[in-house]
PDB file of C-alpha atoms in Angstrom:
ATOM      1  CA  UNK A  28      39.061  19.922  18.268  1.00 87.00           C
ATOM      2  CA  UNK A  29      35.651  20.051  19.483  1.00 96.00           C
ATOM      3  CA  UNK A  30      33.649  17.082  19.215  1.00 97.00           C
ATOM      4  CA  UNK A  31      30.271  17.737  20.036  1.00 98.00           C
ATOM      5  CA  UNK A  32      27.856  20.365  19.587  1.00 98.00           C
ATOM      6  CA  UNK A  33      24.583  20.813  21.470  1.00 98.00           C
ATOM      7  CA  UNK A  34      21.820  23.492  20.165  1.00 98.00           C
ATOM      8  CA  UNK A  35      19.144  25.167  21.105  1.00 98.00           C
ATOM      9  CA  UNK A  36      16.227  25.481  18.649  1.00 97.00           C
ATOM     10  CA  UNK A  37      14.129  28.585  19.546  1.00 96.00           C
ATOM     11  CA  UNK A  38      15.971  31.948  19.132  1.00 97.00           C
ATOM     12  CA  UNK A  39      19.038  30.095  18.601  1.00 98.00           C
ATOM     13  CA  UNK A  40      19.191  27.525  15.247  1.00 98.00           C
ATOM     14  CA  UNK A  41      15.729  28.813  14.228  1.00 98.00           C
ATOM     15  CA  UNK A  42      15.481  32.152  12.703  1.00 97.00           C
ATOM     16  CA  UNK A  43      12.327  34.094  13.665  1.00 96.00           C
ATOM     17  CA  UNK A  44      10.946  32.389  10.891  1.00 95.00           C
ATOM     18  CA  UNK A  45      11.292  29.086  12.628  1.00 95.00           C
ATOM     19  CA  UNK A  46      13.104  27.662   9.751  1.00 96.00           C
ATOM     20  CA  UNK A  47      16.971  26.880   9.647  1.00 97.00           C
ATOM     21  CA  UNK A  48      18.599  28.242   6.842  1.00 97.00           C
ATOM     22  CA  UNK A  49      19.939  26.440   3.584  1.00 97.00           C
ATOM     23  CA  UNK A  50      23.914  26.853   4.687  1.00 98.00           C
ATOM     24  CA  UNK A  51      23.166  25.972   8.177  1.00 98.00           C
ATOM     25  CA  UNK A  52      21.850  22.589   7.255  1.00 98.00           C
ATOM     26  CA  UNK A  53      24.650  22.356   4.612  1.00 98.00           C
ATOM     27  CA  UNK A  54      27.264  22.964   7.695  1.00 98.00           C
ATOM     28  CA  UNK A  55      25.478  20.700  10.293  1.00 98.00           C
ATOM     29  CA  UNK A  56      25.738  17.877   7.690  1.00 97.00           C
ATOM     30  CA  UNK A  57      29.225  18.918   6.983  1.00 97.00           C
ATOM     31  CA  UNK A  58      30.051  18.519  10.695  1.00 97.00           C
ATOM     32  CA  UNK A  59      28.931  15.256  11.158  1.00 96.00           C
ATOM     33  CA  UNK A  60      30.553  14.249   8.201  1.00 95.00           C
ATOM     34  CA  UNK A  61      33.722  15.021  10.087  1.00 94.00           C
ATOM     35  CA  UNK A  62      32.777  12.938  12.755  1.00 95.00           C
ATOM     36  CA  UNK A  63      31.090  15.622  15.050  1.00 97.00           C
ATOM     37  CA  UNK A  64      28.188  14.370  17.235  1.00 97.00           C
ATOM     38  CA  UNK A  65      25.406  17.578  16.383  1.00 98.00           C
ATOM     39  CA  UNK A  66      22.671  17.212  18.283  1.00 98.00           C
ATOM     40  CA  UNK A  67      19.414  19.417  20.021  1.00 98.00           C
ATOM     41  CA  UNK A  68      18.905  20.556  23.529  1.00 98.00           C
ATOM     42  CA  UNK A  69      15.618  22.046  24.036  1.00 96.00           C
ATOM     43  CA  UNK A  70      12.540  23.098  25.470  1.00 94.00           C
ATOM     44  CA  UNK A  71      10.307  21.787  22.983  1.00 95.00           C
ATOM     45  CA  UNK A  72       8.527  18.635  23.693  1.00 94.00           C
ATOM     46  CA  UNK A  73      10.468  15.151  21.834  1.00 96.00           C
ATOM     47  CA  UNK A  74       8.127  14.784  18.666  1.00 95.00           C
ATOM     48  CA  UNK A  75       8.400  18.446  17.974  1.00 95.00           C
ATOM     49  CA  UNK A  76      12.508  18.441  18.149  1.00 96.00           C
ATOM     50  CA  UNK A  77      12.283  14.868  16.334  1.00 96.00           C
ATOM     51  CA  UNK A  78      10.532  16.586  13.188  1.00 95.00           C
ATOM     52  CA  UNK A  79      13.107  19.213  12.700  1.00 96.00           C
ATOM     53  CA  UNK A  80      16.172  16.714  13.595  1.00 97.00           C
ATOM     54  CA  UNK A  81      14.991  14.153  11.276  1.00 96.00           C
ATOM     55  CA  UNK A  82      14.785  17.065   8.817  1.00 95.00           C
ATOM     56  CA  UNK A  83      18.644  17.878   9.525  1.00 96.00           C
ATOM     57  CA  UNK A  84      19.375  14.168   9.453  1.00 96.00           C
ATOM     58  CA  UNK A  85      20.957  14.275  12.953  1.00 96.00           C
ATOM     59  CA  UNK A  86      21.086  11.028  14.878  1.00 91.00           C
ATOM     60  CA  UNK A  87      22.134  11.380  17.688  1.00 94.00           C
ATOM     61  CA  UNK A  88      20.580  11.267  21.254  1.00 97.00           C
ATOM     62  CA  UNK A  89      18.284  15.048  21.422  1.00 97.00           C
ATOM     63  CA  UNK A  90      17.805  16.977  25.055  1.00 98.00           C
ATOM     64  CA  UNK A  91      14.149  17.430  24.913  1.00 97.00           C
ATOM     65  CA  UNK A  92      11.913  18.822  27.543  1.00 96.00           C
ATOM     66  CA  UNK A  93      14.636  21.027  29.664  1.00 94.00           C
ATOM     67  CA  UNK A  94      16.488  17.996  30.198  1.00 96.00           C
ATOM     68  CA  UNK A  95      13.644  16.204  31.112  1.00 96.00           C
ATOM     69  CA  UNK A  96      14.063  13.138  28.154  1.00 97.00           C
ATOM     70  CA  UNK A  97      16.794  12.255  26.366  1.00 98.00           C
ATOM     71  CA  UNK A  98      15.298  10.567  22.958  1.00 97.00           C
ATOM     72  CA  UNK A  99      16.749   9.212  20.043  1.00 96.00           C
ATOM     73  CA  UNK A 100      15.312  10.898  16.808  1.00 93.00           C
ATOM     74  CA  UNK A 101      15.658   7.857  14.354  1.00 94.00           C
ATOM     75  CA  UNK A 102      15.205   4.865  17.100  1.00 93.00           C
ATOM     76  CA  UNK A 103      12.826   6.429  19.883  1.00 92.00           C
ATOM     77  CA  UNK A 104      15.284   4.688  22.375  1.00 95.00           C
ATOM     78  CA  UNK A 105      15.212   6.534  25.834  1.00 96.00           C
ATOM     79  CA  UNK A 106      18.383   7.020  27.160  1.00 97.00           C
ATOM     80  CA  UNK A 107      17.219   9.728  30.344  1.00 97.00           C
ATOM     81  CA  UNK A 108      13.562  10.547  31.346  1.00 96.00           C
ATOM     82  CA  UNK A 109      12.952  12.821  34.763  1.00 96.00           C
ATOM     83  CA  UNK A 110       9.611  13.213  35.434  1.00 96.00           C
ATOM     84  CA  UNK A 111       7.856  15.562  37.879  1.00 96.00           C
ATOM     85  CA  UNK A 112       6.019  13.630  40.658  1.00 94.00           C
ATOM     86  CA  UNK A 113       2.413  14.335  41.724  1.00 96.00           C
ATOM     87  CA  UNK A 114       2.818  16.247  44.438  1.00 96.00           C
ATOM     88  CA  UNK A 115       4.898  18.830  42.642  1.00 96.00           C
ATOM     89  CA  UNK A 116       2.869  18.798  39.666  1.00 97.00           C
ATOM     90  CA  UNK A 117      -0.887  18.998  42.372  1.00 97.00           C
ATOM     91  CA  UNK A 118       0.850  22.486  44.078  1.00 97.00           C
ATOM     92  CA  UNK A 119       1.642  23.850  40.464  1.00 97.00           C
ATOM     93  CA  UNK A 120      -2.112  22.930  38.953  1.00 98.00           C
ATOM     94  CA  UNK A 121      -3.419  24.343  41.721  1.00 97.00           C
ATOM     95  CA  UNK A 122      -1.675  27.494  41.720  1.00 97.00           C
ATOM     96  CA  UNK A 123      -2.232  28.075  38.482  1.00 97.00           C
ATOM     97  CA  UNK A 124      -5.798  28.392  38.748  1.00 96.00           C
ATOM     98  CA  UNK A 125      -5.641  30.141  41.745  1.00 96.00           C
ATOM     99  CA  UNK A 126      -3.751  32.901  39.713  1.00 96.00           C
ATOM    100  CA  UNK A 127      -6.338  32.078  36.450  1.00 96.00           C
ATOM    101  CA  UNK A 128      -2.897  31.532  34.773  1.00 97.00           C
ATOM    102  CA  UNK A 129      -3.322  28.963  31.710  1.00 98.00           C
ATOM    103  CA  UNK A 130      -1.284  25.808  32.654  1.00 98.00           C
ATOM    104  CA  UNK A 131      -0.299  22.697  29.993  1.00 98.00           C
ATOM    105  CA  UNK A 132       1.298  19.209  31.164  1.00 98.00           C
ATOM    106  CA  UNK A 133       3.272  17.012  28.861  1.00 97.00           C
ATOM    107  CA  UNK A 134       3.142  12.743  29.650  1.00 97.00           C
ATOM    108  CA  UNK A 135       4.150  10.507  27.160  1.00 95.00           C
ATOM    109  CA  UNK A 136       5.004  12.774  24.468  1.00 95.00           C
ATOM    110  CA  UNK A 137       1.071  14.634  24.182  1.00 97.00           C
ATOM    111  CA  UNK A 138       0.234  17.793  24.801  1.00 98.00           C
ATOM    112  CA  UNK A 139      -2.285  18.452  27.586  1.00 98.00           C
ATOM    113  CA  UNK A 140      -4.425  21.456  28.799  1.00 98.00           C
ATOM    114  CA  UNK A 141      -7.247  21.643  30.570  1.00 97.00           C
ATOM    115  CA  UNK A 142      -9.255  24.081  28.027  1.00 97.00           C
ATOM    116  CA  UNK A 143      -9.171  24.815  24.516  1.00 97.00           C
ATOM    117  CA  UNK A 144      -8.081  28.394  24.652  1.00 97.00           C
ATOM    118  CA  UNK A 145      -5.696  30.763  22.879  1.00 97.00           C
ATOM    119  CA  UNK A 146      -2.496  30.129  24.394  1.00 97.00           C
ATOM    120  CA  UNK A 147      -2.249  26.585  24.014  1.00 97.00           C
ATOM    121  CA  UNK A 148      -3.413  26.986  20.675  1.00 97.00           C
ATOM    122  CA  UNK A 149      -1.004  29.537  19.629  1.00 96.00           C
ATOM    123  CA  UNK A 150       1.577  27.088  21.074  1.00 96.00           C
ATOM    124  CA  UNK A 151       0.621  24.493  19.275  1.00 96.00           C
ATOM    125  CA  UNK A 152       0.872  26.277  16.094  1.00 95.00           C
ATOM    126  CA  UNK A 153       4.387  27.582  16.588  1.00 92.00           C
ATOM    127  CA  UNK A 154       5.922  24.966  17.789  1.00 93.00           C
ATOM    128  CA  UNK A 155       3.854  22.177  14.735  1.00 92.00           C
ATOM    129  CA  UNK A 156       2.309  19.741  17.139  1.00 94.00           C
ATOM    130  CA  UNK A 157      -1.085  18.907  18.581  1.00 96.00           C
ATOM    131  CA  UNK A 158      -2.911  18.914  21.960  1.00 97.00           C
ATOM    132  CA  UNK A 159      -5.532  17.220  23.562  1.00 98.00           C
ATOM    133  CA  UNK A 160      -7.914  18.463  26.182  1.00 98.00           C
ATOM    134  CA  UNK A 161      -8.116  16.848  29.501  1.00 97.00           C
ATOM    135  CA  UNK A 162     -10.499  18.923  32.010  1.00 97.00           C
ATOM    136  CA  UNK A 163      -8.543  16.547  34.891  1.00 97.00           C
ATOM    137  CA  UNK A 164      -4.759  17.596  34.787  1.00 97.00           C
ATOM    138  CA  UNK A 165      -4.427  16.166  38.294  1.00 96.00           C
ATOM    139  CA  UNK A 166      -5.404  12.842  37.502  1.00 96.00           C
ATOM    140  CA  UNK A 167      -3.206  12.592  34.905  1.00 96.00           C
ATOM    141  CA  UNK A 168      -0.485  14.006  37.219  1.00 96.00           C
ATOM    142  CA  UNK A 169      -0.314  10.747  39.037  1.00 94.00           C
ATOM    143  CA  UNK A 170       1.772   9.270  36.292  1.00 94.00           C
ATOM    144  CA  UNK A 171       4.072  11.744  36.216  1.00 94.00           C
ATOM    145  CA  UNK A 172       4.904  14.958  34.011  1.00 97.00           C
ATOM    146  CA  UNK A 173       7.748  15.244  31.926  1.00 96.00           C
ATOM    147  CA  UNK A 174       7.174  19.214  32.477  1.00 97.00           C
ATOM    148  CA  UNK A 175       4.615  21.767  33.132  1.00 98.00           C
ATOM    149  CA  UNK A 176       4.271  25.027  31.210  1.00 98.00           C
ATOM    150  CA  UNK A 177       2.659  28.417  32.885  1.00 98.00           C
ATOM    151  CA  UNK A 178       2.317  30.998  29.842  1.00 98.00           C
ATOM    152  CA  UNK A 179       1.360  34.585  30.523  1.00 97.00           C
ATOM    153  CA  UNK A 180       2.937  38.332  30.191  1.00 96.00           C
ATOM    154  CA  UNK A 181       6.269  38.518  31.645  1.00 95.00           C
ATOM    155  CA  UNK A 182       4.598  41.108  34.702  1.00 96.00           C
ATOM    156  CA  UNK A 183       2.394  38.070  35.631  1.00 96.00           C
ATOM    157  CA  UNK A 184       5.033  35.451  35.516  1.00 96.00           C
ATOM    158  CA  UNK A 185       7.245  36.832  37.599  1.00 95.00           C
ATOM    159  CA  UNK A 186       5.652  36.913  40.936  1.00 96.00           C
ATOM    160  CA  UNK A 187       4.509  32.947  40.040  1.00 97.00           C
ATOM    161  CA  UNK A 188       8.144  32.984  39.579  1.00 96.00           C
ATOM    162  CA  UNK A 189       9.391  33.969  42.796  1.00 96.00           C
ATOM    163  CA  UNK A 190       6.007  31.728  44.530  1.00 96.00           C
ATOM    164  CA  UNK A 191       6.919  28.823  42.795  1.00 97.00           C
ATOM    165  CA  UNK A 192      10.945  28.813  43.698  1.00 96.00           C
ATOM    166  CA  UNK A 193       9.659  29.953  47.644  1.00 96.00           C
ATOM    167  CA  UNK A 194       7.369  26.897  47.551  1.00 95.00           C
ATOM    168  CA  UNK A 195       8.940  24.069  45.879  1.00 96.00           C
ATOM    169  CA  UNK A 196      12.707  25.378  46.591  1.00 93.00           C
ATOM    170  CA  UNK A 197      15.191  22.629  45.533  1.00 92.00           C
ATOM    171  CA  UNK A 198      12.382  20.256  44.710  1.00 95.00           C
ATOM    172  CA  UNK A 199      11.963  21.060  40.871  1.00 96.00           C
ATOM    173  CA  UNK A 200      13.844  23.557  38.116  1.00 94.00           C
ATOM    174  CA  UNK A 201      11.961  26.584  38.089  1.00 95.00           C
ATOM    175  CA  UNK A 202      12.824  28.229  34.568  1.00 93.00           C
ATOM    176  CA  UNK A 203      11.890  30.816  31.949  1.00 92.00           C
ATOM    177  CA  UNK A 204      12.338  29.782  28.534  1.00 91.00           C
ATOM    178  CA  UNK A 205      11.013  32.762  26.792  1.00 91.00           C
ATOM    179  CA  UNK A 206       9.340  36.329  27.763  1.00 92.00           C
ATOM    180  CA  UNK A 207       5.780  34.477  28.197  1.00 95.00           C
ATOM    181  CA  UNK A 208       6.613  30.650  29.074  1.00 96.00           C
ATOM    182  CA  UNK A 209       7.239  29.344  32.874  1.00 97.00           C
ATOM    183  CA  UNK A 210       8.601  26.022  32.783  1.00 96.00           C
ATOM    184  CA  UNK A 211       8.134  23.315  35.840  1.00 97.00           C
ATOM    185  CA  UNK A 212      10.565  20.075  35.986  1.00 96.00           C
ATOM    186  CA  UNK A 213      12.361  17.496  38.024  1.00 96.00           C
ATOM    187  CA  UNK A 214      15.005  19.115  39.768  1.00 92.00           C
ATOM    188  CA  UNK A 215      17.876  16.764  37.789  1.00 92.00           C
ATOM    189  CA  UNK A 216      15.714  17.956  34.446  1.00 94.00           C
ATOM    190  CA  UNK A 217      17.828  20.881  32.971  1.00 94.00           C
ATOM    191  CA  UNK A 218      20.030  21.141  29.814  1.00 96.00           C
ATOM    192  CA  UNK A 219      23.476  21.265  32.003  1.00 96.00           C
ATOM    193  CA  UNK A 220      23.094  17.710  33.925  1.00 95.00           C
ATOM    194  CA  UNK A 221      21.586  16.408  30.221  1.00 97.00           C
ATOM    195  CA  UNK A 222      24.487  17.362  28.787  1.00 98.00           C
ATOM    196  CA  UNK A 223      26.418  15.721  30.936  1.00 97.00           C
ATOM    197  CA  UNK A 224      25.001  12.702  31.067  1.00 97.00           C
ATOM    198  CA  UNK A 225      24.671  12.973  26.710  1.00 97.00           C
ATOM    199  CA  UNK A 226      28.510  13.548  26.868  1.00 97.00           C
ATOM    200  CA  UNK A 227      29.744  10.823  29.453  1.00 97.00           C
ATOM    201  CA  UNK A 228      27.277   8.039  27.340  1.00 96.00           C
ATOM    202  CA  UNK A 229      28.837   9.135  23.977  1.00 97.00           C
ATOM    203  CA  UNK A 230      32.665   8.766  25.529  1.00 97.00           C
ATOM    204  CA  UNK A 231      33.185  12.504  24.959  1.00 98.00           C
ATOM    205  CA  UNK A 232      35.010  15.203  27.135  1.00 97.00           C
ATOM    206  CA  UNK A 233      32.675  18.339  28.696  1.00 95.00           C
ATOM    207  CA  UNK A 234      36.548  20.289  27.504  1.00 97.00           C
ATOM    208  CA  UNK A 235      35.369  18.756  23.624  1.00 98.00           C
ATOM    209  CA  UNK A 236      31.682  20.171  23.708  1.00 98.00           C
ATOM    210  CA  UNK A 237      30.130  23.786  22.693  1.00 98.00           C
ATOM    211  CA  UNK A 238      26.803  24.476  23.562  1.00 98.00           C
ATOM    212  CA  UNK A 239      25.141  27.188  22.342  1.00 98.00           C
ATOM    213  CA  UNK A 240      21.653  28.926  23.296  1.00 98.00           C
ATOM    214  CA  UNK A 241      20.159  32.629  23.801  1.00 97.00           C
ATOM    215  CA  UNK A 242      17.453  32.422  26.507  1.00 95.00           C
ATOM    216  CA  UNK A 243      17.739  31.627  30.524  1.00 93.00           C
ATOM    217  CA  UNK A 244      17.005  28.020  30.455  1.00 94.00           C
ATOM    218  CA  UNK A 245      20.368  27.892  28.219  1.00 96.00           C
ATOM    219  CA  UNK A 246      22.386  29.104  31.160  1.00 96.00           C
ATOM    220  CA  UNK A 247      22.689  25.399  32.290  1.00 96.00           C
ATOM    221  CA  UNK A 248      23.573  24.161  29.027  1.00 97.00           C
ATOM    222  CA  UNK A 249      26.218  27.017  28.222  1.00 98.00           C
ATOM    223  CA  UNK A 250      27.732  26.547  31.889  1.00 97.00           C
ATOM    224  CA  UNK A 251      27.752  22.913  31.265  1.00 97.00           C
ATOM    225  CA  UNK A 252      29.644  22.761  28.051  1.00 98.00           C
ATOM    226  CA  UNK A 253      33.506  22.883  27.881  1.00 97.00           C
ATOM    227  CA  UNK A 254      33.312  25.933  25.389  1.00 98.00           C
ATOM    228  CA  UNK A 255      29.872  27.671  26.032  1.00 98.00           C
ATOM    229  CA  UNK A 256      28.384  30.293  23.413  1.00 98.00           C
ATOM    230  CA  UNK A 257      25.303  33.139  23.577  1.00 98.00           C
ATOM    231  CA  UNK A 258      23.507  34.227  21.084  1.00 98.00           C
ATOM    232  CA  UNK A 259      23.721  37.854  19.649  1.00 98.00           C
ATOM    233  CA  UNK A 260      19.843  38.251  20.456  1.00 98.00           C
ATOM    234  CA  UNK A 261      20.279  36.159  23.984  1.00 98.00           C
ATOM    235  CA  UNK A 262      19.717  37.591  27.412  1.00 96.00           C
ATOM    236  CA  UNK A 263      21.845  39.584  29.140  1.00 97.00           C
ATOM    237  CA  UNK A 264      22.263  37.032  31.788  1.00 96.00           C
ATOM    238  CA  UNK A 265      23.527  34.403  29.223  1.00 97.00           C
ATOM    239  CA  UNK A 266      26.029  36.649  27.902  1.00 98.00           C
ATOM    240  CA  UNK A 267      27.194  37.320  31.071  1.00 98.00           C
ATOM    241  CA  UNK A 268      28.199  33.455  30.985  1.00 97.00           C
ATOM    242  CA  UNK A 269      29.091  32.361  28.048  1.00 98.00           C
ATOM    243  CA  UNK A 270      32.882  32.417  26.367  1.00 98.00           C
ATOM    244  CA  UNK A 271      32.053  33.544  22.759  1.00 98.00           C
ATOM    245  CA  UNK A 272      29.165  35.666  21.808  1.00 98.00           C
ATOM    246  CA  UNK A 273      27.952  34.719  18.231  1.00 98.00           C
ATOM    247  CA  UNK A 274      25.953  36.341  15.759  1.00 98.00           C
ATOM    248  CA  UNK A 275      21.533  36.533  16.180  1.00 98.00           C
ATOM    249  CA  UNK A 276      19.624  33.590  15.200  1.00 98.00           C
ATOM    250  CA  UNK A 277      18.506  35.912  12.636  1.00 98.00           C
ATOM    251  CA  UNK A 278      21.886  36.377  11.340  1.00 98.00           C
ATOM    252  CA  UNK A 279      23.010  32.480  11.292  1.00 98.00           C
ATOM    253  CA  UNK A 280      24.486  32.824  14.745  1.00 98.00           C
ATOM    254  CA  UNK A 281      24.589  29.009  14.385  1.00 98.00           C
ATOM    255  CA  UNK A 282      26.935  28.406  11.198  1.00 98.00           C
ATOM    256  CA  UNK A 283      29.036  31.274  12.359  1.00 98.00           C
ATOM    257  CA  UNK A 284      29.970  29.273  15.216  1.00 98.00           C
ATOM    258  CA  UNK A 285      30.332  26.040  13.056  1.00 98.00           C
ATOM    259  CA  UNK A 286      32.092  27.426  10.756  1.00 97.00           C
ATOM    260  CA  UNK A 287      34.140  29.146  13.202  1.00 97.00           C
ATOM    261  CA  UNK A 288      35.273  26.439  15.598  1.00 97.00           C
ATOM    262  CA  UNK A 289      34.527  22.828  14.133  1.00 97.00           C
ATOM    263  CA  UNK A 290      34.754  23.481  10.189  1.00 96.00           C
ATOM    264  CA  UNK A 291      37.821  26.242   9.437  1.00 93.00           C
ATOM    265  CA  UNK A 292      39.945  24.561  12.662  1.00 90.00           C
ATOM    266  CA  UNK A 293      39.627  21.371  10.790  1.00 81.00           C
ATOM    267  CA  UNK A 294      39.884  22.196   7.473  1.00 78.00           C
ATOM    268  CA  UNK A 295      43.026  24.235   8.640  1.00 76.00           C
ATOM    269  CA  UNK A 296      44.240  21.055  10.333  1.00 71.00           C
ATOM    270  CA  UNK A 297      44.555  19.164   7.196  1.00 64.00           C
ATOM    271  CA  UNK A 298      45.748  21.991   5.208  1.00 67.00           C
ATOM    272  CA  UNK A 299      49.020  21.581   7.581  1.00 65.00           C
ATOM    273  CA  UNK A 300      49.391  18.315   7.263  1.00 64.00           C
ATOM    274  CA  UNK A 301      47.796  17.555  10.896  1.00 63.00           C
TER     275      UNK A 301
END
């Protein structure tokens, strides 16, 4: 019996839509009433997770930021926070606009960029949070990022790919978390070593925990997990690694894996008496 799930929210338990469906909800609460720990490991920065867990009613600890933060959603208590140090952060600003690439920096739980342009405002829509401008990214750098964000076409990321893991090497995560975002963190900030720390706080076995996601930052979390699941609309890399492909996020991948392997198993269980 599994007894914790972990969930990406983009691609994964958000539809295209970016809403989670009526019958997902209804099986997330059902889980927990059984005594499963559901909780979120994303990208997203914490008050932008918080709003949609508080909206599921989950409470436990949430993977926010890669890895970066682990945050409470009802309490705010921090149980893990990784933060990129300034001289990681300096050789990543400074690329960036060497390249002309649009760069944006998260510290405590804003939303910095240095101009007012399209992409971080298009990010800020999808994603329901706000931003503030700050024409000096490096001098907020000296207190530490929770992570840094390159966005751009996939042809132009990729050779800031390659620069950034031939510069920085071991020294920070290098990771894409969609077709047009970059993402920069502490090397210990990914969704594998979160969930692993998440699991070992809450007493629970990696053998008792499913993760589930559909984009390359995932690949952590689903190698992580004791039982780790792709998305029907994930990468081909993810796939690749995962034990148990599920549906699309557009097709409640999500409740077809609750259902699957924490609701029917236990329902099943009782039926016989177990």
């Amino acid at each position: 019996m599994y007894k914790m799930i972990a969930i990406d929210l983009d691609g994964t338990l958000l539809n295209d839509e970016l809403t989670v469906t009526t019958d997902t909800m209804t099986a997330i609460r059902q889980s927990m009433e059984l005594g499963v720990v559901v909780t979120i490991a994303t990208g997203r920065m914490y008050p932008s997770a918080q709003r949609i867990a508080l909206e599921l009613g989950l409470d436990a600890p949430m993977i926010t930021y890669q890895g970066a933060m682990i945050k409470s959603a009802t309490s705010g208590e921090v149980l893990r926070e990784r933060v990129v140090p300034f001289e990681i952060a300096q050789k990543c600003i400074h690329l960036a606009a060497e390249k002309q690439m649009h760069i944006q920096v998260y510290q405590d739980d804003v939303l910095y960029s240095a101009v007012d342009n399209e992409q971080v405002r298009a990010y800020s829509k999808e994603v329901g949070v706000g931003y503030e401008i700050e024409p000096d990214l490096l001098g907020l750098a000296k207190n530490g990022f929770m992570k840094l964000l390159f966005i751009d076409e996939p042809e132009a990321l990729a050779p800031v790919q390659e620069e950034l893991q031939a510069m920085l090497g071991d020294e920070a995560c290098i990771e894409k978390s969609k077709l047009r975002y970059l993402e920069v963190t502490h090397p210990e900030a990914n969704k594998g070593s979160a969930l692993n720390f998440l699991a070992e706080e809450l007493g629970i076995d990696s053998s008792e925990v499913i993760g589930i996601g559909d984009n390359h930052n995932d690949a952590d979390l689903v190698k992580a997990a004791g039982f780790g699941i792709a998305m029907g609309n994930a990468v081909d890399e993810l796939k690749e690694l995962a034990d148990y492909i599920s549906l699309s996020n557009n097709e409640e991948g999500v409740l077809h894996v609750l259902n699957k392997f924490i609701l029917e198993p236990r329902t099943a269980a009782v039926d016989s008496g177990q």
